[in-house]
Coordinates of C-alpha atoms and ligand atoms in Angstrom, one line a residue:
X235 CA 147.7 112.6 188.6
X236 CA 144.3 112.7 186.9
X237 CA 141.0 113.7 188.6
X238 CA 140.1 110.1 188.5
X239 CA 143.3 108.8 189.9
X240 CA 142.7 111.6 192.9
X241 CA 139.2 110.4 193.3
X242 CA 140.0 106.9 193.4
X243 CA 142.6 107.3 195.9
X244 CA 140.5 109.6 198.2
X245 CA 137.8 106.8 198.1
X246 CA 140.2 104.3 199.2
X247 CA 141.7 106.1 201.8
X248 CA 138.0 107.0 203.0
X249 CA 136.7 103.3 203.1
X250 CA 140.0 102.4 205.3
X251 CA 140.2 105.8 207.5
X252 CA 136.8 107.7 206.9
X253 CA 138.4 111.3 206.2
X254 CA 135.7 112.8 204.5
X255 CA 132.0 113.1 204.6
X256 CA 131.7 114.2 201.0
X257 CA 134.3 113.1 197.9
X258 CA 133.8 115.3 195.0
X259 CA 136.0 117.2 192.7
X260 CA 135.7 121.0 191.6
X261 CA 138.4 121.8 189.5
X262 CA 139.2 125.6 188.8
X263 CA 140.0 127.2 185.1
X264 CA 142.3 129.8 186.6
X265 CA 145.8 129.5 186.8
X266 CA 147.7 130.7 190.0
X267 CA 149.6 129.6 193.0
X268 CA 147.3 127.1 193.8
X269 CA 147.6 125.4 190.2
X270 CA 147.9 121.7 190.8
X271 CA 147.2 121.5 194.1
X272 CA 144.3 119.8 195.7
X273 CA 142.4 121.3 198.8
X274 CA 140.1 119.6 201.1
X275 CA 137.9 121.8 203.1
X276 CA 136.6 121.1 206.7
X277 CA 132.9 120.6 206.4
X278 CA 131.8 123.6 208.1
X279 CA 133.0 125.8 205.4
X280 CA 130.6 126.3 202.5
X281 CA 131.4 125.4 199.1
X282 CA 128.7 125.8 196.4
X283 CA 126.9 122.7 195.1
X284 CA 128.8 120.8 197.7
X285 CA 126.7 119.1 200.3
X286 CA 128.2 121.2 203.4
X287 CA 126.9 119.9 206.8
X288 CA 129.4 121.1 209.6
X289 CA 129.4 117.4 210.8
X290 CA 125.8 117.5 211.4
X291 CA 122.9 115.4 210.5
X292 CA 120.6 118.7 211.0
X293 CA 122.1 119.8 207.7
X294 CA 121.7 116.5 205.8
X295 CA 120.9 117.6 202.3
X296 CA 122.1 121.3 202.6
X297 CA 123.8 122.3 199.3
X298 CA 125.1 126.1 199.7
X299 CA 124.2 128.5 196.9
X300 CA 127.3 130.3 197.5
X301 CA 131.0 130.0 198.4
X302 CA 132.9 131.1 201.4
X303 CA 135.0 133.7 200.6
X304 CA 138.4 131.2 201.2
X305 CA 136.9 129.1 198.7
X306 CA 136.5 131.9 196.2
X307 CA 140.3 132.7 196.7
X308 CA 141.3 129.0 196.4
X309 CA 139.4 129.1 193.0
X310 CA 140.8 132.2 191.9
X311 CA 144.1 130.7 192.5
X312 CA 143.6 127.6 190.6
X313 CA 143.0 125.1 193.5
X314 CA 141.0 122.0 192.9
X315 CA 138.3 121.1 195.7
X316 CA 138.2 117.5 196.6
X317 CA 135.6 117.2 199.3
X318 CA 134.4 118.0 202.8
X319 CA 136.5 116.6 205.7
X320 CA 134.9 115.1 208.9
X321 CA 134.5 116.9 212.2
X322 CA 133.0 117.1 215.3
X323 CA 129.4 118.1 215.1
X324 CA 129.8 122.0 214.8
X325 CA 133.2 121.7 216.0
X326 CA 132.0 120.2 219.4
X327 CA 135.1 118.3 220.5
X328 CA 138.9 117.2 220.6
X329 CA 138.8 113.6 218.8
X330 CA 136.3 114.0 216.4
X331 CA 134.2 111.5 218.2
X332 CA 131.2 113.8 218.5
X333 CA 129.8 113.6 215.0
X334 CA 126.5 113.6 214.0
X335 CA 124.4 110.5 213.5
X336 CA 125.4 108.5 210.7
X337 CA 128.7 110.5 209.8
X338 CA 132.1 109.6 209.5
X339 CA 134.3 109.3 212.9
X340 CA 138.2 109.5 211.1
X341 CA 140.9 106.9 212.0
X342 CA 144.4 108.0 213.1
X343 CA 146.9 107.5 210.3
X344 CA 149.5 105.9 212.9
X345 CA 147.1 103.5 214.7
X346 CA 143.4 103.0 213.7
X347 CA 142.4 102.3 217.3
X348 CA 143.3 105.9 218.0
X349 CA 141.3 109.2 217.0
X350 CA 142.8 111.9 214.8
X351 CA 141.8 114.6 217.2
X352 CA 139.4 117.2 216.9
X353 CA 137.5 119.0 215.8
X354 CA 139.2 118.9 212.5
X355 CA 140.1 115.4 212.4
X356 CA 139.5 114.5 208.6
X357 CA 141.6 117.4 207.8
X358 CA 144.6 116.2 209.8
X359 CA 144.1 112.5 208.7
X360 CA 144.3 113.4 205.2
X361 CA 146.8 115.6 205.1
X362 CA 149.1 113.0 206.9
X363 CA 148.1 110.2 204.4
X364 CA 147.4 112.0 200.8
X365 CA 149.9 110.6 198.3
X366 CA 149.3 113.9 196.1
X367 CA 150.1 117.8 196.6
X368 CA 147.2 118.8 199.1
X369 CA 146.6 121.5 201.7
X370 CA 143.5 121.4 203.9
X371 CA 141.3 124.1 204.9
X372 CA 140.2 123.5 208.5
X373 CA 138.8 125.7 211.2
X374 CA 139.4 126.5 215.2
X375 CA 137.1 127.6 218.0
X376 CA 139.5 126.3 220.8
X377 CA 142.2 124.3 219.5
X378 CA 140.6 122.4 216.6
X379 CA 143.6 123.3 214.0
X380 CA 146.4 122.3 216.3
X381 CA 145.0 119.4 218.3
X382 CA 144.2 117.1 215.5
X383 CA 147.6 118.5 213.5
X384 CA 149.4 117.4 216.6
X385 CA 147.8 113.9 216.8
X386 CA 148.4 113.2 213.2
X387 CA 151.7 114.6 212.8
X388 CA 151.1 117.5 210.3
X389 CA 151.4 121.4 210.5
X390 CA 148.3 123.4 211.2
X391 CA 148.2 126.9 211.6
X392 CA 145.6 129.1 213.6
X393 CA 145.9 132.7 212.3
X394 CA 145.2 135.8 214.2
X395 CA 141.5 136.4 214.6
X396 CA 140.2 138.5 211.8
X397 CA 143.2 138.0 209.3
X398 CA 141.2 135.4 207.1
X399 CA 137.6 136.0 206.3
X400 CA 134.7 134.1 208.0
X401 CA 132.2 134.6 205.4
X402 CA 130.7 131.3 204.3
X403 CA 131.8 129.7 207.7
X404 CA 129.1 127.9 209.7
X405 CA 129.1 129.8 213.0
X406 CA 130.4 127.8 216.1
X407 CA 131.4 130.8 218.4
X408 CA 131.3 134.0 216.3
X409 CA 134.1 135.8 218.5
X410 CA 136.6 132.6 218.4
X411 CA 136.2 130.9 215.0
X412 CA 139.1 131.1 212.4
X413 CA 140.0 129.2 209.2
X414 CA 143.4 128.3 208.7
X415 CA 145.6 125.7 206.8
X416 CA 147.2 122.3 207.7
X417 CA 149.8 120.7 205.3
X418 CA 152.8 118.5 205.6
X419 CA 155.1 121.2 204.8
X420 CA 155.8 124.6 206.4
X421 CA 155.9 126.0 202.9
X422 CA 152.5 124.9 202.0
X423 CA 151.2 126.5 205.2
X424 CA 152.5 129.7 204.3
X425 CA 151.4 129.5 200.6
X426 CA 147.7 129.0 201.4
X427 CA 147.7 131.9 204.1
X428 CA 149.1 134.0 201.4
X429 CA 146.3 133.0 199.7
X430 CA 143.4 133.1 202.1
X431 CA 144.6 136.2 204.2
X432 CA 143.1 139.6 203.6
X433 CA 140.2 142.1 204.5
X434 CA 136.6 141.3 203.3
X435 CA 134.0 143.5 203.5
X436 CA 131.5 140.7 203.9
X437 CA 132.9 139.9 207.5
X438 CA 132.2 142.7 210.0
X439 CA 135.1 141.2 212.1
X440 CA 137.6 141.4 209.3
X441 CA 140.8 143.1 209.9
X442 CA 142.3 145.6 207.5
X443 CA 145.7 144.3 207.8
X444 CA 148.7 145.1 205.2
X445 CA 149.2 142.0 202.8
X446 CA 152.4 140.1 203.9
X447 CA 154.6 137.5 201.7
X448 CA 154.1 134.8 204.2
X449 CA 156.3 132.4 202.2
X450 CA 159.4 135.0 202.6
X451 CA 159.6 134.0 206.1
X452 CA 160.2 130.4 205.6
X453 CA 163.8 129.6 205.8
X454 CA 164.5 133.0 207.5
X455 CA 167.1 132.7 210.5
X456 CA 165.9 132.7 213.8
X457 CA 169.4 134.2 215.8
X458 CA 168.4 136.8 218.2
X459 CA 164.5 135.5 218.9
X460 CA 163.5 135.7 222.1
X461 CA 161.4 132.3 223.1
X462 CA 159.5 132.1 226.2
X463 CA 158.7 128.4 227.3
X464 CA 155.4 128.3 229.1
X465 CA 156.3 126.8 232.3
X466 CA 153.0 125.4 233.4
X467 CA 152.7 123.7 229.9
X468 CA 155.7 121.2 231.4
X469 CA 154.5 120.4 234.4
X470 CA 151.7 118.3 236.2
X471 CA 149.3 116.5 233.9
X472 CA 151.4 116.7 231.0
X473 CA 152.9 113.0 229.6
X474 CA 156.5 113.2 230.5
X475 CA 157.7 111.9 227.3
X476 CA 155.8 114.7 225.8
X477 CA 157.5 117.1 227.7
X478 CA 161.2 115.9 227.1
X479 CA 160.4 115.7 223.5
X480 CA 159.4 119.4 223.4
X481 CA 162.7 120.1 225.5
X482 CA 164.7 118.5 222.6
X483 CA 163.2 120.9 220.1
X484 CA 163.8 123.8 222.7
X485 CA 167.6 122.9 222.5
X486 CA 167.7 122.7 218.8
X487 CA 166.1 126.4 218.6
X488 CA 168.7 127.3 221.1
X489 CA 171.4 126.0 218.9
X490 CA 170.4 128.3 216.0
X491 CA 170.9 131.2 217.9
X492 CA 167.3 131.8 219.8
X493 CA 167.5 132.8 223.4
X494 CA 165.1 130.6 225.6
X495 CA 163.6 131.5 228.9
X496 CA 160.9 130.0 231.1
X497 CA 157.9 132.3 231.4
X498 CA 154.8 131.7 233.5
X499 CA 151.1 132.5 232.6
X500 CA 149.1 131.7 236.0
X501 CA 146.0 133.3 234.9
X502 CA 145.8 131.6 231.6
X503 CA 146.8 128.3 233.2
X504 CA 143.9 128.8 235.9
X505 CA 140.7 130.4 234.1
X506 CA 141.3 129.7 230.4
X507 CA 139.3 126.6 230.2
X508 CA 136.4 128.0 232.5
X509 CA 136.2 131.1 230.3
X510 CA 136.4 129.4 227.0
X511 CA 133.6 126.7 227.7
X512 CA 131.1 129.4 229.1
X513 CA 131.9 131.9 226.3
X514 CA 132.0 129.2 223.5
X515 CA 128.7 127.7 224.6
X516 CA 126.9 131.0 225.2
X517 CA 127.8 131.9 221.7
X518 CA 126.9 128.4 220.2
X519 CA 123.6 128.3 222.1
X520 CA 122.2 131.2 220.0
X521 CA 124.0 130.3 216.6
X522 CA 122.3 126.9 216.4
X523 CA 118.9 128.4 216.9
X524 CA 118.8 128.9 212.9
X525 CA 118.8 125.1 212.7
X526 CA 115.2 124.5 213.2
X527 CA 113.8 122.5 210.2
X528 CA 112.8 125.6 208.5
X529 CA 115.7 127.2 206.6
X530 CA 118.6 124.8 206.0
X531 CA 119.0 121.0 205.8
X532 CA 116.3 118.8 207.7
X533 CA 112.7 119.5 207.0
X534 CA 109.8 117.1 208.6
X535 CA 106.2 117.3 208.0
X536 CA 104.8 120.2 209.6
X537 CA 102.5 119.0 212.7
X538 CA 101.5 120.8 215.8
X539 CA 102.6 124.2 217.0
X540 CA 105.9 125.6 215.7
X541 CA 107.2 125.3 219.1
X542 CA 106.6 121.3 218.6
X543 CA 107.8 121.2 215.3
X544 CA 111.4 122.9 216.0
X545 CA 111.6 120.9 219.2
X546 CA 110.9 117.8 217.2
X547 CA 113.4 118.5 214.5
X548 CA 116.1 119.7 217.0
X549 CA 115.5 116.5 219.3
X550 CA 116.2 114.1 216.7
X551 CA 118.7 115.4 214.4
X552 CA 121.3 117.6 217.0
X553 CA 123.5 114.8 218.9
X554 CA 124.2 114.6 222.5
X555 CA 127.2 117.0 222.8
X556 CA 125.2 119.6 220.7
X557 CA 122.2 119.8 223.1
X558 CA 124.4 119.7 226.2
X559 CA 126.0 123.1 224.6
X560 CA 122.6 124.4 223.8
X561 CA 121.5 123.8 227.5
X562 CA 124.5 125.1 229.4
X563 CA 125.1 128.3 226.8
X564 CA 121.4 129.3 227.2
X565 CA 121.4 128.8 231.2
X566 CA 124.6 130.8 231.4
X567 CA 123.4 133.7 229.4
X568 CA 119.9 133.8 231.2
X569 CA 118.7 136.8 233.1
X570 CA 119.7 136.1 236.7
X571 CA 122.6 134.0 235.5
X572 CA 124.4 136.2 233.1
X573 CA 126.1 138.5 235.5
X574 CA 127.7 135.4 237.4
X575 CA 128.5 133.5 234.2
X576 CA 128.5 135.2 230.7
X577 CA 129.7 138.6 231.9
X578 CA 132.1 137.3 234.1
X579 CA 133.7 135.1 231.5
X580 CA 134.2 137.9 229.2
X581 CA 135.7 139.8 231.8
X582 CA 138.2 137.0 232.7
X583 CA 138.9 136.8 229.0
X584 CA 140.1 140.4 228.8
X585 CA 142.5 139.6 231.8
X586 CA 143.9 136.6 229.9
X587 CA 144.5 138.6 226.7
X588 CA 146.4 141.3 229.2
X589 CA 148.5 138.7 230.5
X590 CA 149.5 137.6 226.9
X591 CA 150.1 141.0 225.8
X592 CA 152.2 141.7 228.5
X593 CA 154.3 138.7 227.9
X594 CA 154.7 139.7 224.3
X595 CA 156.4 142.5 225.6
X596 CA 159.2 140.4 226.0
X597 CA 159.2 137.7 224.0
X598 CA 158.9 137.1 219.9
X599 CA 156.9 133.8 220.6
X600 CA 155.9 131.5 223.4
X601 CA 156.3 127.6 223.0
X602 CA 154.3 124.6 224.7
X603 CA 153.4 121.1 224.0
X604 CA 150.3 121.2 221.8
X605 CA 148.5 118.5 223.6
X606 CA 149.1 117.0 227.2
X607 CA 148.9 113.5 225.7
X608 CA 149.5 111.5 222.6
X609 CA 146.0 110.6 220.5
X610 CA 143.9 108.5 222.8
X611 CA 142.3 105.3 221.7
X612 CA 138.8 105.3 221.4
X613 CA 138.1 103.0 224.3
X614 CA 140.0 105.5 226.3
X615 CA 137.7 108.0 225.0
X616 CA 134.5 106.0 225.6
X617 CA 135.5 106.1 229.4
X618 CA 135.7 109.9 229.7
X619 CA 133.4 112.5 231.0
X620 CA 132.5 115.4 229.1
X621 CA 134.7 117.6 231.4
X622 CA 137.8 115.2 230.9
X623 CA 136.9 116.0 227.1
X624 CA 136.9 119.6 228.0
X625 CA 140.1 119.6 230.2
X626 CA 142.1 118.3 227.1
X627 CA 142.2 121.4 225.6
X628 CA 143.9 123.3 228.5
X629 CA 146.9 124.4 226.6
X630 CA 145.2 125.6 223.4
X631 CA 142.2 127.6 224.4
X632 CA 144.1 130.4 225.7
X633 CA 145.8 131.6 222.1
X634 CA 142.2 131.2 220.7
X635 CA 140.3 133.3 223.4
X636 CA 143.0 135.8 222.9
X637 CA 142.4 135.8 219.0
X638 CA 146.7 135.0 218.8
X639 CA 148.0 133.2 215.7
X640 CA 149.3 129.7 216.7
X641 CA 151.0 126.7 214.7
X642 CA 151.4 122.9 215.7
X643 CA 154.9 121.9 214.6
X644 CA 155.4 117.9 214.5
X645 CA 158.3 117.6 217.1
X646 CA 158.6 114.0 217.5
X647 CA 156.9 110.7 218.6
X648 CA 155.9 109.1 222.1
X649 CA 154.9 105.4 222.0
X650 CA 155.2 105.7 217.9
X651 CA 152.3 108.2 218.1
X652 CA 153.1 112.0 216.9
X653 CA 154.1 114.6 219.3
X654 CA 153.0 118.4 218.7
X655 CA 154.9 121.4 219.5
X656 CA 152.9 124.6 219.9
X657 CA 154.3 127.9 219.0
X658 CA 152.2 130.9 220.0
X659 CA 152.7 134.6 218.3
X660 CA 151.8 138.2 219.0
X661 CA 148.9 139.2 216.6
X662 CA 149.8 139.1 213.1
X663 CA 153.1 137.6 213.9
X664 CA 152.2 134.6 211.7
X665 CA 155.7 135.2 210.0
X666 CA 157.6 134.3 213.4
X667 CA 156.0 130.9 213.5
X668 CA 156.6 129.9 210.0
X669 CA 160.2 130.8 210.8
X670 CA 160.4 128.6 213.9
X671 CA 158.2 125.8 211.9
X672 CA 161.0 125.7 209.0
X673 CA 163.7 125.1 211.8
X674 CA 162.2 122.4 213.3
X675 CA 161.1 120.8 209.9
Ligands
LIG961 N1 137.5 121.2 221.7 C1 136.9 122.5 221.7 C2 135.8 122.5 221.8 O1 135.0 121.7 221.9 C3 137.9 123.2 220.7 C4 136.9 122.8 219.5 C5 137.2 123.8 218.0 O2 138.2 124.4 218.1 N2 136.4 123.9 217.3 O3 135.2 123.7 221.8

């Protein structure tokens, strides 16, 4: 396909489904693993000379002067960048409906009255619909890769925290953010991970981990693998049709020689949501302070005191969900409340990590549904409270808090909508996730 054909396909898809905030082609002159592959980039990952807004109106007009490390790596391997995909503002959401004023809310590829999931909804929808060879770069803080991948029926892998550089990623919550790939095929997920993984001195949380050939895991047999099925994830609150679809896939894994047992993660089941939202909001309330109408994006005419100026810009250009998170996050780390909320959440986080680590002494991977429901309709979403939104992430926040790799695998359909199975691995066990993914493809 020529560049013109790709642009015209993306533009017509965009008219119908609104997957991108910015359609713009940047070719690479290099030859490598991604030659001939189109790469879309979640709006929060900076691309030089391409408007990058993280789904927020406050960043209107921000055209980065540098590339994120992952973008540099994509270019070195010959990938063609095709634009910036729609997302919840700074990653704040599970349905991609919390977008900055005037930005795109993507429509589900299987039913336009339903959402794509979030926060990387545009990436997932485009991955499902693109008729050309395409891999998406997306990002997860608490589930933003696997949730939309589940709702749109594609693969999405969130790697171990620190495996992929965050340099050039606009922070949501630094201790939680990870960049990872989405694709229609397991091979492409492995390929992109191979390209973007690796130590980066520009990211102080980047990990020195030996380089791995992720593609070599695709197609490797799983006999003898020990799989734990998370008991709480198939019980109350989970759509029974989703639970039965997951059970069918578990039977497939057993038939391929894996041993399957039920495991219980009571601490994660009870406390991961509360710990996640406190930590994520505390971190983001400090991260968003740099968007004040001085450095990036929106500027207004300087009137009044600095406080009045900053408040004016922020009041006008942040959406309601961003403001909610700034207020809650600031409250939870104020002196007088910090010990009761932020510090306690950090302690709980350690307990949750210990629970996973103990479980991985006996199991290679853990399995659950990715989401407890199929993609909701926009009218259902309109009736949910903010807490109802947060509760949707019950199954995905645990592995994110623990920095564990996890992947969505399309598992079937319920009411004609995709159902996702989530496989969670121990730190740096991305290979095992790819093995399971291929067996179920
Ligand atoms: N839904 C979660 C939140 O709103 C996770 C989003 C994400 O991973 N960026 O925080």
